[in-house]
Coordinates of C-alpha atoms and ligand atoms in Angstrom, one line a residue:
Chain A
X1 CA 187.3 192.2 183.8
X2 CA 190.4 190.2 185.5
X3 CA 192.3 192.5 187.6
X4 CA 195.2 192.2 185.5
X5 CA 193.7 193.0 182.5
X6 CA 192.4 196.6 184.9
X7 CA 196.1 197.1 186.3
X8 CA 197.2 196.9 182.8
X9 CA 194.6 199.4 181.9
X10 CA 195.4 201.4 184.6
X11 CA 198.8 201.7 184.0
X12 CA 198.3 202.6 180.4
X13 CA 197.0 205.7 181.4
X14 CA 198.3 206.5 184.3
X15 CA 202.1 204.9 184.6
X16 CA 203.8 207.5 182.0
X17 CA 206.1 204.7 180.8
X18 CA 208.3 205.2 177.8
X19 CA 207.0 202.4 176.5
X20 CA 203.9 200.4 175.5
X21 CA 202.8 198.6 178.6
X22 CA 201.8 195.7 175.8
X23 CA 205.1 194.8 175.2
X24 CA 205.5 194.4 179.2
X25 CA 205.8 190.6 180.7
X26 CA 203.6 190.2 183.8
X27 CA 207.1 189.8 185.6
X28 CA 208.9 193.1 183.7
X29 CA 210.5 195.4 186.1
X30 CA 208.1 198.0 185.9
X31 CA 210.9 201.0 187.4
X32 CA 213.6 199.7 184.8
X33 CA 210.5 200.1 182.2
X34 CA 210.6 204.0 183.4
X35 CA 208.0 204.3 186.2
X36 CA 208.9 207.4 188.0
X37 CA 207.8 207.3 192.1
X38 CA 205.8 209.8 191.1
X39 CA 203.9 208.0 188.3
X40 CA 203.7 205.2 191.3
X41 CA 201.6 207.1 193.3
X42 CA 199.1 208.4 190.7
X43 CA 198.8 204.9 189.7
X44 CA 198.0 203.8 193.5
X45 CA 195.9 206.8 193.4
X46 CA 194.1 205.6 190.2
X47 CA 194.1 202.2 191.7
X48 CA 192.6 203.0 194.7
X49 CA 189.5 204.9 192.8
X50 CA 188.9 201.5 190.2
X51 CA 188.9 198.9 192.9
X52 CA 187.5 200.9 196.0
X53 CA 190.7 199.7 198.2
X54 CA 193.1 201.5 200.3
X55 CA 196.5 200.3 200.3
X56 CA 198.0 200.3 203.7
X57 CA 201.2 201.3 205.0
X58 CA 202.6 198.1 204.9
X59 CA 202.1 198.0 201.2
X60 CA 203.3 201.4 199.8
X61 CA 206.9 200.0 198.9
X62 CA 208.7 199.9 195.6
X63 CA 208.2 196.1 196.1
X64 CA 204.6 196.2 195.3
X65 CA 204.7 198.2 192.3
X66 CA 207.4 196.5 190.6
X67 CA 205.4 194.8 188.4
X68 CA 202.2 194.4 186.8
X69 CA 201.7 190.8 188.5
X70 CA 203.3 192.2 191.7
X71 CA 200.2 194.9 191.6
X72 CA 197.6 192.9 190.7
X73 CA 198.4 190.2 193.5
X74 CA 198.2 193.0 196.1
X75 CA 194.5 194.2 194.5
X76 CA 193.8 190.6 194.8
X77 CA 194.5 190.9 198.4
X78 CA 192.7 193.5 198.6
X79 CA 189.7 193.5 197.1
X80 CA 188.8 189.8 197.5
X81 CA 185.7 189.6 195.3
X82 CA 187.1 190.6 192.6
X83 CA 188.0 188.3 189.5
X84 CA 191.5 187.6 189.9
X85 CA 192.4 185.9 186.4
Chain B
X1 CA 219.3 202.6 220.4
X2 CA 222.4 204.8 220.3
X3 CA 225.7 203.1 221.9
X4 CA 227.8 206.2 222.4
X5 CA 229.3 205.1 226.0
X6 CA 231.1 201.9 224.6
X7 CA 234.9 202.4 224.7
X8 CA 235.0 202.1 220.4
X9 CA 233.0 205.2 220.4
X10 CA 234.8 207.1 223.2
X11 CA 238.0 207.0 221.1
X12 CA 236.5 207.5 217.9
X13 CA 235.3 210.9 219.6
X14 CA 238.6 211.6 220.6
X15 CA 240.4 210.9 217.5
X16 CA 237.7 213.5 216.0
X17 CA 238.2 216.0 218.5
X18 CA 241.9 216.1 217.8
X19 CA 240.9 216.6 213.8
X20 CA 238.6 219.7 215.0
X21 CA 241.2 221.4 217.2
X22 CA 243.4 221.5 213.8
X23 CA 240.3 222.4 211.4
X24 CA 239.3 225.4 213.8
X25 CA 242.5 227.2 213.4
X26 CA 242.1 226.9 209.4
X27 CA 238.5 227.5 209.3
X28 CA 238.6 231.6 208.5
X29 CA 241.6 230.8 205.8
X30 CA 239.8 228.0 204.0
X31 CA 236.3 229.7 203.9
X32 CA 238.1 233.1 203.1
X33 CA 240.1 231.6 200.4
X34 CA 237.4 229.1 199.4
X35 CA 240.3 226.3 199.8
X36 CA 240.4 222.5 200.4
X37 CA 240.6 222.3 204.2
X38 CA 243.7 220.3 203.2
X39 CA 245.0 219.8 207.1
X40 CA 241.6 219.0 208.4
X41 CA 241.5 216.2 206.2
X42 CA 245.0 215.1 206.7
X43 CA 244.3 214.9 210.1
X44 CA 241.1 213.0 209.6
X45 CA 243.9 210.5 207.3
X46 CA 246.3 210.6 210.4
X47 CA 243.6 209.8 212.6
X48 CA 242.5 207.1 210.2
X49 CA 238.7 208.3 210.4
X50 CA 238.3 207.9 206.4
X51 CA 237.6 204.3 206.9
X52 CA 235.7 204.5 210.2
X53 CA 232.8 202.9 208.6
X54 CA 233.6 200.3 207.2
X55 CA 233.3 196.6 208.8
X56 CA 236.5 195.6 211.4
X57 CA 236.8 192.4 209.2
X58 CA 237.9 194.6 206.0
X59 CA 240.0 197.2 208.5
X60 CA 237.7 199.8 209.5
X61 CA 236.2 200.3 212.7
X62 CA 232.5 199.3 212.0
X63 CA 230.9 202.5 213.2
X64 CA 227.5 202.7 213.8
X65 CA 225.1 205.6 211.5
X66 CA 224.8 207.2 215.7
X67 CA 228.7 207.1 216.0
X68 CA 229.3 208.9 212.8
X69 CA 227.0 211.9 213.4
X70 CA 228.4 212.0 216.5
X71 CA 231.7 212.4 214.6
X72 CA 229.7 215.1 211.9
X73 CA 229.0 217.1 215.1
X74 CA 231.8 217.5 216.9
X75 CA 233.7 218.6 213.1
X76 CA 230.6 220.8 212.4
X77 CA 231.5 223.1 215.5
X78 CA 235.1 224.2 214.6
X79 CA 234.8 223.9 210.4
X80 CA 231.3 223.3 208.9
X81 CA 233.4 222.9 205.4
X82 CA 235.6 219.9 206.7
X83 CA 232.8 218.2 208.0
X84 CA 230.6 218.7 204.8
X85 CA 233.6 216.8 202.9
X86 CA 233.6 214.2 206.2
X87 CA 230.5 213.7 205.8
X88 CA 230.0 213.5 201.8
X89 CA 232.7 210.5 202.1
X90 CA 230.8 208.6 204.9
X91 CA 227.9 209.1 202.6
X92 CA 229.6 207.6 199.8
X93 CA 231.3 205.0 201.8
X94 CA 227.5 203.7 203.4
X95 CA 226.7 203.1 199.5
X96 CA 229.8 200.3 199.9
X97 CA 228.9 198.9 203.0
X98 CA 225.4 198.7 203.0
X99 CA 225.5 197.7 198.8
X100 CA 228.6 196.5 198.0
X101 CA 230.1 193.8 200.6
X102 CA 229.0 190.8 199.1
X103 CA 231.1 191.7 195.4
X104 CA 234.8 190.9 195.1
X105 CA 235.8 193.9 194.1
X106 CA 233.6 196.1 196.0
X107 CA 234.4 194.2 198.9
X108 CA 238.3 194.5 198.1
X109 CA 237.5 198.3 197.6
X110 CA 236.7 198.4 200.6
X111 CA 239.9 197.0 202.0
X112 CA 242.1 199.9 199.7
X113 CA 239.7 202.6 201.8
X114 CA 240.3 201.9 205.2
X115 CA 244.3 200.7 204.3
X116 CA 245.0 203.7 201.5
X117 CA 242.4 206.2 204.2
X118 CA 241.2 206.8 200.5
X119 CA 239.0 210.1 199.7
X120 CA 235.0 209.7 198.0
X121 CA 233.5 211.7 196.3
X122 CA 229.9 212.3 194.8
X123 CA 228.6 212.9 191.1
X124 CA 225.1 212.5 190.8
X125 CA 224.1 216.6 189.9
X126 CA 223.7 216.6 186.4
X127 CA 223.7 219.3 183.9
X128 CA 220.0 219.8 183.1
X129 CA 218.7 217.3 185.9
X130 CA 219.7 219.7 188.7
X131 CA 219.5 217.7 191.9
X132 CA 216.7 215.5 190.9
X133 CA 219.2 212.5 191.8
X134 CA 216.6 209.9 191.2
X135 CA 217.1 210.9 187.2
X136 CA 220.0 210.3 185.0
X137 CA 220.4 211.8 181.1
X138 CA 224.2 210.8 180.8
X139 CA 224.1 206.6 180.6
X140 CA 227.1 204.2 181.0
X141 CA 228.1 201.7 178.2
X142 CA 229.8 198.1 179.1
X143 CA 231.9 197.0 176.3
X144 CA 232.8 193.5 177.1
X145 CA 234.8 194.1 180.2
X146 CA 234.8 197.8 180.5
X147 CA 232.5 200.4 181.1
X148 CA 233.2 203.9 180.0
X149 CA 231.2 207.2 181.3
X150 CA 230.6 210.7 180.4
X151 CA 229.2 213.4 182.6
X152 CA 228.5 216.9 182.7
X153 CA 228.9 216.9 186.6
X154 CA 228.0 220.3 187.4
X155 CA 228.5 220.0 191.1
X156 CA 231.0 217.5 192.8
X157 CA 232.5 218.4 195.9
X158 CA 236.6 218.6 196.1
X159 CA 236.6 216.7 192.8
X160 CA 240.2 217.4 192.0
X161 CA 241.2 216.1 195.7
X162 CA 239.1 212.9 195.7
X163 CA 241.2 209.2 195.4
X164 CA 237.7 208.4 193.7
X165 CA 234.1 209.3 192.3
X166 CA 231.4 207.3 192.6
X167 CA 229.5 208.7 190.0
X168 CA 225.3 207.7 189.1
X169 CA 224.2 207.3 185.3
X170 CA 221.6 205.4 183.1
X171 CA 222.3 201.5 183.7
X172 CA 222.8 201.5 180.0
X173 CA 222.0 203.8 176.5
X174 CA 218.6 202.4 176.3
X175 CA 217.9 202.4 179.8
X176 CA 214.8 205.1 180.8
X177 CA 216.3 208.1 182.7
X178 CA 214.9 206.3 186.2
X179 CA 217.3 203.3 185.6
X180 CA 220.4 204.1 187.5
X181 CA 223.6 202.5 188.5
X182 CA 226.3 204.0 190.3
X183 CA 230.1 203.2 189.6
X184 CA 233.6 203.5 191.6
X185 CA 236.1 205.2 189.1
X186 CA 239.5 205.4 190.6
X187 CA 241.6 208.5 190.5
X188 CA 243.3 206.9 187.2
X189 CA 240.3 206.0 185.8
X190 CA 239.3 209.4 184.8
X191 CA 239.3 213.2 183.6
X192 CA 238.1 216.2 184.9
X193 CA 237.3 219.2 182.9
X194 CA 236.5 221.9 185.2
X195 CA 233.4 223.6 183.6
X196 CA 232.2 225.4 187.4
X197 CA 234.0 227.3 189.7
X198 CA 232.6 226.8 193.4
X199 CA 232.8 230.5 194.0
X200 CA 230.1 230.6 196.5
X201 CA 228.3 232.8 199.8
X202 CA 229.1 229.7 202.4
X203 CA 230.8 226.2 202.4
X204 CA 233.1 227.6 200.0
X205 CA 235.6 225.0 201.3
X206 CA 234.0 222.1 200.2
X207 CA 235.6 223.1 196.6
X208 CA 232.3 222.3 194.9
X209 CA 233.2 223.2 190.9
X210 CA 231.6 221.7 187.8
X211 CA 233.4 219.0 185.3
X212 CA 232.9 217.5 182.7
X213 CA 233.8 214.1 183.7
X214 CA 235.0 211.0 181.7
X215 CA 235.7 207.7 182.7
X216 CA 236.9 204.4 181.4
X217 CA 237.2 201.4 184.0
X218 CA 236.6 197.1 184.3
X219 CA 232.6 196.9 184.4
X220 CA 233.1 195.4 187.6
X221 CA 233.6 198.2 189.5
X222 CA 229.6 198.9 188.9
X223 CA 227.8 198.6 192.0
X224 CA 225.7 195.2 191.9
X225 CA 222.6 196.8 193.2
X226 CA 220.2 199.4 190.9
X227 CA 221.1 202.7 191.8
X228 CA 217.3 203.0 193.1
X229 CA 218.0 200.5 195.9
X230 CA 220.5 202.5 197.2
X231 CA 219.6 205.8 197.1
X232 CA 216.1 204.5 198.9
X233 CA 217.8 202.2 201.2
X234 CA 220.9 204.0 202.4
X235 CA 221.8 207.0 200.5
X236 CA 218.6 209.0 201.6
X237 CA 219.0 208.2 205.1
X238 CA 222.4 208.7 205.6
X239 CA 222.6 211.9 203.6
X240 CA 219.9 213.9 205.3
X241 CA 221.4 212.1 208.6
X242 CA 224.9 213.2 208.2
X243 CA 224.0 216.5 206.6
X244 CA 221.8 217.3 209.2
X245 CA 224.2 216.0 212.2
X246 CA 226.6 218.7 210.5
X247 CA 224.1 221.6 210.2
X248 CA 223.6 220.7 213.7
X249 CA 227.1 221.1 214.6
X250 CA 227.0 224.8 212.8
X251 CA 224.5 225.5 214.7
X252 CA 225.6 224.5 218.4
X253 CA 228.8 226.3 217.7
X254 CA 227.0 229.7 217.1
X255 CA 224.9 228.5 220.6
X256 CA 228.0 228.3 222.4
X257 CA 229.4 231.7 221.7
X258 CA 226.0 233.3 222.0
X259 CA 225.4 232.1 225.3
X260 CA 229.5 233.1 226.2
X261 CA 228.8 236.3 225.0
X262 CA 225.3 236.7 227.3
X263 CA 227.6 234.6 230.7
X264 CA 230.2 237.4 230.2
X265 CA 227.8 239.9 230.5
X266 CA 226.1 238.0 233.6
X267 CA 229.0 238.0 235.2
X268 CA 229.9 241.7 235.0
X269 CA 226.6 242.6 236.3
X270 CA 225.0 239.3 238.6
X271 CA 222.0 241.7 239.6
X272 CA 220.4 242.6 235.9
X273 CA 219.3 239.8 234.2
X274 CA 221.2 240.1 230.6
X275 CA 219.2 241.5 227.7
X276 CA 220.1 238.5 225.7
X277 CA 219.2 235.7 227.9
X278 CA 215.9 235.4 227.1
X279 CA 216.8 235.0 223.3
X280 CA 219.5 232.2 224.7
X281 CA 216.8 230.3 225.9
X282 CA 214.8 230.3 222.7
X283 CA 217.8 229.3 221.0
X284 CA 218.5 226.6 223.5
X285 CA 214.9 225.6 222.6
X286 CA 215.5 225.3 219.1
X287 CA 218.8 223.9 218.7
X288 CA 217.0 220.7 221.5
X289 CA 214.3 220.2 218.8
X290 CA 216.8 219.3 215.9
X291 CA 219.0 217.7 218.0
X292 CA 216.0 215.4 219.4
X293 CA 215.1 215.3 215.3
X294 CA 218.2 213.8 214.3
X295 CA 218.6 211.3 217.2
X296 CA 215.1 210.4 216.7
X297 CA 215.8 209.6 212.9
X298 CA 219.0 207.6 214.0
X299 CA 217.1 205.5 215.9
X300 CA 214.2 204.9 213.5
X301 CA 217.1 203.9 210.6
X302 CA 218.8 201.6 212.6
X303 CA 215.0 199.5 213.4
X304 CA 214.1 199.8 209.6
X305 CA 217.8 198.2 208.6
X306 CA 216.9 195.3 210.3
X307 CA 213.9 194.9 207.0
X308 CA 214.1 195.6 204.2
X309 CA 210.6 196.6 204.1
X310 CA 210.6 199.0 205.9
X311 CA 213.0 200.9 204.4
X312 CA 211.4 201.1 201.5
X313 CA 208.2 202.0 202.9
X314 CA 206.7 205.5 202.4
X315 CA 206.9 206.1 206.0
X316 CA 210.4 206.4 205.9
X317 CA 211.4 208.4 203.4
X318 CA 208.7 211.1 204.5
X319 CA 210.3 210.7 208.1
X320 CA 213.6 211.6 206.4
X321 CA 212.8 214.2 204.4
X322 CA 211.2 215.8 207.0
X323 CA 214.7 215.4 209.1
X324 CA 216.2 217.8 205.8
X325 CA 213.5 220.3 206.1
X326 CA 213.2 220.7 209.7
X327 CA 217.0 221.2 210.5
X328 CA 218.0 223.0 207.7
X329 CA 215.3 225.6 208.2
X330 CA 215.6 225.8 211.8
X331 CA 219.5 226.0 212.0
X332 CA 219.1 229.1 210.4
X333 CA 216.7 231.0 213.0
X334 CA 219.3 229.4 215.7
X335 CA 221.9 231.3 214.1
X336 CA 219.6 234.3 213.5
X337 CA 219.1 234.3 217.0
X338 CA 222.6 234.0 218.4
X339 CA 223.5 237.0 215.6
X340 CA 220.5 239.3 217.5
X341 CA 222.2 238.8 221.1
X342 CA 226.0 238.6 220.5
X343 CA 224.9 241.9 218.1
X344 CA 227.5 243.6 216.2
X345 CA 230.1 241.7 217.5
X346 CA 228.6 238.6 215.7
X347 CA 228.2 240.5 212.4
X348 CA 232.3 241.6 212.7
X349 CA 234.4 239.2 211.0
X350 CA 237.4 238.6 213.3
X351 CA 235.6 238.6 216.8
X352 CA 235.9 236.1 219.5
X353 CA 231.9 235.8 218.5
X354 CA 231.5 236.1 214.8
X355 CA 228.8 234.2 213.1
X356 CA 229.4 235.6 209.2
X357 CA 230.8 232.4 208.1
X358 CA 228.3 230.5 210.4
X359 CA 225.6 231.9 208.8
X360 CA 226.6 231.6 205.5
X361 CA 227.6 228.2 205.6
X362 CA 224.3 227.5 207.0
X363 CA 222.5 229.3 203.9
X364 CA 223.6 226.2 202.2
X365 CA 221.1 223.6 203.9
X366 CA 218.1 224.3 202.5
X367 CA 219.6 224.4 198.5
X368 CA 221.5 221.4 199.0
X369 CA 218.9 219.1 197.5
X370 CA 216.6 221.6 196.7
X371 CA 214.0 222.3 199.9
X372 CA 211.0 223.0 197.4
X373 CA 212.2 219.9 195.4
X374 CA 211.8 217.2 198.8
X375 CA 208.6 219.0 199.8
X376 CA 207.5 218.1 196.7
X377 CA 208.4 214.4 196.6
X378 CA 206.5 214.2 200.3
X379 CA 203.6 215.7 199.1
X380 CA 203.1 213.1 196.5
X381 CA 203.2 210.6 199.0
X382 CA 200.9 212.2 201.3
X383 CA 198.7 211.8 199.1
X384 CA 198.5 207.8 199.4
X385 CA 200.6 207.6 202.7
X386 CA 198.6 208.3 205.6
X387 CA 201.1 210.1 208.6
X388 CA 201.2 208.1 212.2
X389 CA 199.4 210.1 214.5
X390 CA 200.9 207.8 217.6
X391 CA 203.8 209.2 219.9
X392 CA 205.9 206.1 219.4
X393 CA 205.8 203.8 216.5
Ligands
FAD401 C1 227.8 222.4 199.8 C2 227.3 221.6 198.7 C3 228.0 220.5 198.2 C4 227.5 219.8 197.2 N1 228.2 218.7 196.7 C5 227.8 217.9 195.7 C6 228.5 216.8 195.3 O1 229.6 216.5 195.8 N2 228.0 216.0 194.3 C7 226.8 216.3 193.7 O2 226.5 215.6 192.8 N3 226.1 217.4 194.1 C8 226.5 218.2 195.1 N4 225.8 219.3 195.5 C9 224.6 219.6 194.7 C10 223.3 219.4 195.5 O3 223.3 218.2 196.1 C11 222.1 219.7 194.5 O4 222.1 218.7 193.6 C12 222.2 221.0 193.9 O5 222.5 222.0 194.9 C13 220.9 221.4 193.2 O6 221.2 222.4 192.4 P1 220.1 223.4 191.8 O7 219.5 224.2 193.0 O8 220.7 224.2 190.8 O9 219.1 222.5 191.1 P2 217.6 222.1 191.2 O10 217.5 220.9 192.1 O11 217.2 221.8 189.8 O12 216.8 223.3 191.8 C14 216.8 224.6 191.2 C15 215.6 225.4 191.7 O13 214.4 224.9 191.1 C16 213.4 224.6 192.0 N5 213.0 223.2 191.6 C17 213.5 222.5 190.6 N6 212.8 221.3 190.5 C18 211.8 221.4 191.4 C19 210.8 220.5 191.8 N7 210.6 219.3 191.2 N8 210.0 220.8 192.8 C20 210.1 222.0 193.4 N9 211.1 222.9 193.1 C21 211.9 222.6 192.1 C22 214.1 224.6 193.4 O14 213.3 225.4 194.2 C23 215.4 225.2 193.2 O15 215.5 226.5 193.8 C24 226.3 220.1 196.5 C25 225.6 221.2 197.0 C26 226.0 222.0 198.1 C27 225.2 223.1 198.5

């Protein structure tokens, strides 16, 4: 499966968003969409567990979670064998 | 690195000192009447130390996050109240600097509070959100050109005395309860029911009552950034900075008079070591360690402002919530301590080495922002953040 289509997934279940993460662009601001820092981390937890990765200090900033695209770029980075799109 | 030898920051001690020799002699009325320390802050006017923060270019003095605690300190030793309310307004003020100077009328805002020595205050403690700051029920709606607000504000400090609130909300009546903005309403701007009465065991001069709060003002006056932006870029750092330079301040005063009391006692008899000099150097011990705390956060602030990054990063906040835990648990064995050797004396009101109000106003560290509720917000990101082991870096 794409990444995308995974951090989607993944964000279903673990993001606790008010809304339908269907309805959400690629580009939607995912902390004006309701993500809480805490949901954040369980969904780098969950993240972590899917793709096998460990997201360094560098990356554990709002600016990496503020989007489903901005996510699934830094898994890309990270996990370089997966499918990307 | 900290700059306090430059001549700017020599004077801006000075001015300071000459506010604490005036809030000392009205520190037992105010905390005994649970007043306004209404001359400690007209001093702080006359001294012009309002606008201290704010850029030379808009009429302030530009000081530095080191100069300013500095400043929270020196007012923590003689009236822990004043300096809470000094503080609280730097706090508010960083919001401006750091958020607001490239917007007219933030900018222009600005100007008023260093020209006007205008008064900030806080609202974001909401009725059923507690001090979970990062949450807002109450939301703001923009109507063209104006916003209007209600809030139950169930804590903001000398409400009735502030010039304005900056007050946090929902960025708009659909916005989730995460989606904050923060908005200047001018003294005119609103009303203030008073639902609380601050009728507490310490800092009972930081006036602290509940209100219902509603505002009507230009949309403008919104700040331009999200609400999250600021309180993770400058509101966490310079509150558990300032708070803790303060706390700090409480807790060098009681120091002092402990280790007068055990010098007096020296003095009458050189030969015998005093019973409580051991306890003064556990003290001194303690009070190094949050003083080396708070420098140490100072310093990692001012590298991390320099990216944006880095502010945001995980590392940071944990570093500054650790600040918040660390002194405000630590001030309170320092007083403890200073209470055990200057003994009964200490627990007298009206002694040259009384430490009731000390004590009491230190109480209020740990509640303010919830200890329990920042421990845990850093365990969830110790749980993906990974603490530097190193010395430096
Ligand atoms: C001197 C002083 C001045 C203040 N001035 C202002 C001001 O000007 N403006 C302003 O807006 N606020 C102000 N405050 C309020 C302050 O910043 C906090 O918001 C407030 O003290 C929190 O109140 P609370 O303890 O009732 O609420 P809560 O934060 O809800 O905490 C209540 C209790 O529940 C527990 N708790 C709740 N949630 C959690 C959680 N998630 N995890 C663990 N434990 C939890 C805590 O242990 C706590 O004991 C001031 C406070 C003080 C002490």
């Amino acid at each position: 499966m794409p990444i995308i289509e995974d951090v989607r997934q993944i964000i279903a279940s673990h993001g606790k968003l008010p809304v339908d993460v269907a309805t959400l662009a690629d580009d939607a601001d995912l902390y004006a969409a309701g993500l809480s820092s805490f949901a954040s981390v369980q969904l780098m937890l969950a993240l972590e567990e899917r793709f096998d990765i460990e997201f360094p200090e560098t990356m554990l900033n709002r600016k990496t979670f503020s989007s489903i695209g901005a996510i699934s770029s830094a898994v890309a980075e990270l996990a370089p064998d997966e499918q990307v799109a | 690195m900290t700059v306090l030898g430059s001549a700017k920051a020599m004077t801006l001690c000075e001015r300071m000192r000459r506010v604490a020799a005036i809030a000392a002699t009205h520190a037992d009325a105010v905390d005994t009447a649970a007043r306004f320390p209404r001359e400690a802050v007209d001093a702080m006017r006359h001294e012009r130390l309002l606008g201290c923060q704010i850029p030379v270019e808009l009429g302030g003095d530009g000081a530095s996050v080191a100069e300013i605690s500095e400043l929270c300190a020196i007012l923590g030793q003689a009236c822990a109240a004043a300096a809470m309310v000094f503080a609280m307004h730097q706090i508010k003020v960083s919001s401006l600097v750091s958020h607001g100077e490239e917007d007219d009328w933030h900018r222009g805002f600005m100007v008023r509070v260093a020209a006007e020595q205008l008064l900030l205050a806080s609202a974001t403690t909401e009725g059923g959100i507690g001090g979970n700051l990062r949450n807002s029920i109450c939301a703001i709606e923009v109507d063209g050109d104006t916003c209007r607000l209600q809030k139950d504000a169930t804590v903001i400090s000398y409400g009735t005395e502030a010039d304005a609130i900056l007050i946090t909300s929902r960025a708009h009546p659909q916005a989730a309860s995460s989606d904050q903005v923060m908005t200047v309403f001018l003294k005119d701007q609103y009303t203030l029911e008073r639902t609380h009465v601050w009728d507490t065991l310490g800092m009972r001069g930081t006036c602290s009552d509940g209100f219902l709060f509603k505002g009507e003002a230009p949309a403008k006056q919104i700040l331009p950034r999200p609400f999250a932006e600021i309180a993770a870029q400058s509101m966490l750092a310079h509150s558990h900075i300032l708070w803790s330079a303060v706390w700090y301040g409480i807790a060098a005063d009681a120091f002092a008079k402990a280790q007068a009391f055990v010098r007096a006692a020296a003095r009458r008899s050189p030969d015998q070591a005093p019973p409580g000099a051991l306890r003064v150097a556990e003290a001194s011990a303690l009070l190094q360690g949050v003083k080396a705390s708070i420098v140490a956060a100072i310093e990692k602030y001012d590298a991390a402002r320099l990216d944006e990054d880095k502010l945001s990063a995980m590392s940071f906040a944990v570093a500054m919530n650790n600040l918040k835990i660390a002194s405000s648990q630590t001030i309170l064995s320092i007083i403890n301590h200073c209470m055990l050797i200057c003994g009964i004396l200490a627990y007298k009101n009206g002694t040259p080495y009384s430490l009731g109000r000390h004590l009491r106003d230190a109480h209020s560290a740990q509640l303010m922002i919830s200890n329990d509720r920042i421990l845990g917000n850093t365990s969830t990101m110790l749980l993906v953040h990974k603490q530097d082991t190193s010395l430096y870096g």
